Short mmCIF file of C-alpha atoms in Angstrom, two decimals:
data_model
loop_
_atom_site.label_atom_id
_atom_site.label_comp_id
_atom_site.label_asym_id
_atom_site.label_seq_id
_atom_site.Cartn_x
_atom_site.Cartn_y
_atom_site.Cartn_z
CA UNK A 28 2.97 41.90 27.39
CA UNK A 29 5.68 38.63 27.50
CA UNK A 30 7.56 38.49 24.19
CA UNK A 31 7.61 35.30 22.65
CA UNK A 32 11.03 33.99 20.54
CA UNK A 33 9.89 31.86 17.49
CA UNK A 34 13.11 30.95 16.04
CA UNK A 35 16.91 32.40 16.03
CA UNK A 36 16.91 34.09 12.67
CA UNK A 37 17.25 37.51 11.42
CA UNK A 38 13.39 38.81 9.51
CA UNK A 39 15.10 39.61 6.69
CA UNK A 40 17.12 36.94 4.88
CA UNK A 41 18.25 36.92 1.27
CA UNK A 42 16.51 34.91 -1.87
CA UNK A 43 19.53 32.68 -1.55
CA UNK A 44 19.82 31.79 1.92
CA UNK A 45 15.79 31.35 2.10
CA UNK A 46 16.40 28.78 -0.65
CA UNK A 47 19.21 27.41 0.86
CA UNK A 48 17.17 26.66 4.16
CA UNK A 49 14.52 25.08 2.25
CA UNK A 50 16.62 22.48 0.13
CA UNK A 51 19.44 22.17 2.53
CA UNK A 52 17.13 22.53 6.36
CA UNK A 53 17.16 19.42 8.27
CA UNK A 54 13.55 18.62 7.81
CA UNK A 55 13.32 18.55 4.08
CA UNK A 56 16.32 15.99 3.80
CA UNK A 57 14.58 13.51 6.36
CA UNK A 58 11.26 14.01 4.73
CA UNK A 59 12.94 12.84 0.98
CA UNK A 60 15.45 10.26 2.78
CA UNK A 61 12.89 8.73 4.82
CA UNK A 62 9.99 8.55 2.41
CA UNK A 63 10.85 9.16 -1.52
CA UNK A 64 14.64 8.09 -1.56
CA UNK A 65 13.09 4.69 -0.43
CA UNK A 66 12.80 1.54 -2.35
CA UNK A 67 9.11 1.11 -0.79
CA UNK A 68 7.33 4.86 -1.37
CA UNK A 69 4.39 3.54 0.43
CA UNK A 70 5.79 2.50 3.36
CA UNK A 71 5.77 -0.97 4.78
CA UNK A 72 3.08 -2.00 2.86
CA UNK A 73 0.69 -0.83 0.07
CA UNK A 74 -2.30 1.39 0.99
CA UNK A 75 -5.91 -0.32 1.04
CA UNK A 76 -9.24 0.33 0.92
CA UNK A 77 -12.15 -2.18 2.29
CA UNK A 78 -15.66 -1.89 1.46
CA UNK A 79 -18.41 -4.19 2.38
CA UNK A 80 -21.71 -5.06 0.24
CA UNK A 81 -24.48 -7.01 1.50
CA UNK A 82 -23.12 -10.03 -1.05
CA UNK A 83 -19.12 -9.48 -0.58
CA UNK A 84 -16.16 -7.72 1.27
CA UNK A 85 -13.96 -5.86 -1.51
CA UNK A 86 -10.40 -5.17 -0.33
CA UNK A 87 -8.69 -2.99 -3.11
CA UNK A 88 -5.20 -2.42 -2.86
CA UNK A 89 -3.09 0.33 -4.78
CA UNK A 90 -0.29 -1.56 -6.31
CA UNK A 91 0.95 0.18 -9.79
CA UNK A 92 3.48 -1.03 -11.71
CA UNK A 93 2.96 -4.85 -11.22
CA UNK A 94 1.88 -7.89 -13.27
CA UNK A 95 -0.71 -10.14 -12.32
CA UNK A 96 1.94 -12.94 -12.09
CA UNK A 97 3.44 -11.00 -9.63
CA UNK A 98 0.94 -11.66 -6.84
CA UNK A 99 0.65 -14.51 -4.28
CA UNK A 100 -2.53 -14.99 -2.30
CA UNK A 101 -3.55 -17.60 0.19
CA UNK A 102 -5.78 -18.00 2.79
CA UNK A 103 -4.61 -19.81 5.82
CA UNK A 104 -6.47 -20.24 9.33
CA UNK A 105 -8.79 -17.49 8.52
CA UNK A 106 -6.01 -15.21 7.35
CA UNK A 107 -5.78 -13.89 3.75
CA UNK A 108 -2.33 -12.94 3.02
CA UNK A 109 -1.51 -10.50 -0.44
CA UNK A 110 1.69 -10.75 -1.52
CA UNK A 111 3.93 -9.39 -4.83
CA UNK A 112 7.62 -9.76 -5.25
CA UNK A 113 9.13 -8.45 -8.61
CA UNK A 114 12.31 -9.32 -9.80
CA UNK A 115 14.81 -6.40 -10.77
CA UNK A 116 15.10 -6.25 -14.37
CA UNK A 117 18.52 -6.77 -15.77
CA UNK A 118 20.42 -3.52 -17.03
CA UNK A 119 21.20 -3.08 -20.25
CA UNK A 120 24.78 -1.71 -21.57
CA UNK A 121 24.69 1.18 -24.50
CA UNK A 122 27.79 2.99 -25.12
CA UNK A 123 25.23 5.98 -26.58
CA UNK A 124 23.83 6.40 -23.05
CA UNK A 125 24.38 7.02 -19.65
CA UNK A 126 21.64 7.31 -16.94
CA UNK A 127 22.04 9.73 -14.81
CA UNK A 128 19.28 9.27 -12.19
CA UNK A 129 17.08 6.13 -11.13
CA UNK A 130 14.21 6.63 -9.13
CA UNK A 131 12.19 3.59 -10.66
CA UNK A 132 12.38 0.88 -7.52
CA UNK A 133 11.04 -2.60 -7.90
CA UNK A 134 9.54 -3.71 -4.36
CA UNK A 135 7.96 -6.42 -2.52
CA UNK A 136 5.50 -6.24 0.15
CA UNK A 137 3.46 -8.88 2.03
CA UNK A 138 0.37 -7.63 4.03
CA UNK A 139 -2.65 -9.91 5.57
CA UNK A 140 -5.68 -9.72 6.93
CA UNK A 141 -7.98 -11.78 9.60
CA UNK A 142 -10.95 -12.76 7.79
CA UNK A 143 -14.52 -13.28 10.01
CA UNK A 144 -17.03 -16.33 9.92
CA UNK A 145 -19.20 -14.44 7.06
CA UNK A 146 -16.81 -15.22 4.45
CA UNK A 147 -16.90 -17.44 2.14
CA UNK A 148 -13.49 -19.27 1.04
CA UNK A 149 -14.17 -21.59 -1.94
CA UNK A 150 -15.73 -17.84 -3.30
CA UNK A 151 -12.92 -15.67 -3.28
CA UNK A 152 -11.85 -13.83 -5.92
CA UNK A 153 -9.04 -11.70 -6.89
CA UNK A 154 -8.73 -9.12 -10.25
CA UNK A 155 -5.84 -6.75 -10.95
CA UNK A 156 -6.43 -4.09 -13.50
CA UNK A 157 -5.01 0.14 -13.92
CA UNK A 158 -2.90 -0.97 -10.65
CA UNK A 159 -5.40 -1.96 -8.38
CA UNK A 160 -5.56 -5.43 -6.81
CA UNK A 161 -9.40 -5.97 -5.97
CA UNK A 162 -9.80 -8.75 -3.56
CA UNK A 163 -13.67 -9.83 -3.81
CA UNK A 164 -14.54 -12.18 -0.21
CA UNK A 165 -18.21 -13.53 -1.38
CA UNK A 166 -20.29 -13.55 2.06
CA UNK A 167 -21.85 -17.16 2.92
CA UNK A 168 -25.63 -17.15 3.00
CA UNK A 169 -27.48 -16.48 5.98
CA UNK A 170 -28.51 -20.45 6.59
CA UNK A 171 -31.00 -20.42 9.87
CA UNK A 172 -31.57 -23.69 11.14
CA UNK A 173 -34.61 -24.87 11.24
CA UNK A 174 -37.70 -24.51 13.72
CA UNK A 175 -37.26 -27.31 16.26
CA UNK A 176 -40.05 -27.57 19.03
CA UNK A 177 -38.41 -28.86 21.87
CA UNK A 178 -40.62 -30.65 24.19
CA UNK A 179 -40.64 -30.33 28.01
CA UNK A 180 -40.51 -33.69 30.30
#
């Protein structure tokens, strides 16, 4: 039988210093430094779902917390590009309080996407509403040329 360390501390440790490890251990305070004590919770960008209809692509993108005048999008060179940028609002004085802990952030993000030959761009529609951007990329209709005969000389 080989007997296999796990870790370098006694079985028994007290309430305290099991709470202490949990709040103070190394891997707590990188996990709230590096993702909630951020001004961007959702990393570099928000997340996004895509779904595609036989009419339409439908890109809907999690953004709470914004105004529709917030938003920029544009379509250049085949690339649709979502962007928000929110300006901080301006702090107000009261001598009856005193904040004692801000976790509300205001963030920007820009994020794009390559569009394909299907989609149509004079069609394109966006709608934000409960803090989800919906993106709506109409398909263009499936055009076949015509029957040619081509004759052999």
């Amino acid at each position: 039988m080989t007997y296999v360390k796990f870790n370098n501390t006694p079985v028994a440790k007290s309430f305290g210093g099991l709470v202490e490890e949990i709040f103070n251990g190394a891997n707590l305070n990188k996990f709230i430094k590096d993702d909630f004590n951020t001004a961007d919770f959702f990393g570099a960008h928000p997340p996004v779902n895509i779904l595609e209809t036989k009419e339409a692509y439908v890109l809907d993108l999690l953004v709470p917390g914004l105004n529709k005048e917030d938003f920029k999008i544009s379509l250049e060179n085949k690339v649709l590009t979502v962007s928000a940028e929110r300006e901080k609002e301006a702090e107000t004085k009261d001598e009856n309080q005193k904040q004692i802990r801000r976790e509300f952030s205001f963030r920007s993000f820009k994020r794009s996407f390559t569009l394909n030959e299907q989609v149509d761009a004079a069609k394109i529609q966006a709608k934000y509403e409960n803090g989800i951007l919906k993106v709506t990329l109409s398909k263009k209709e499936n055009i076949q040329d015509p029957v040619k005969a081509i004759v052999v000389e």
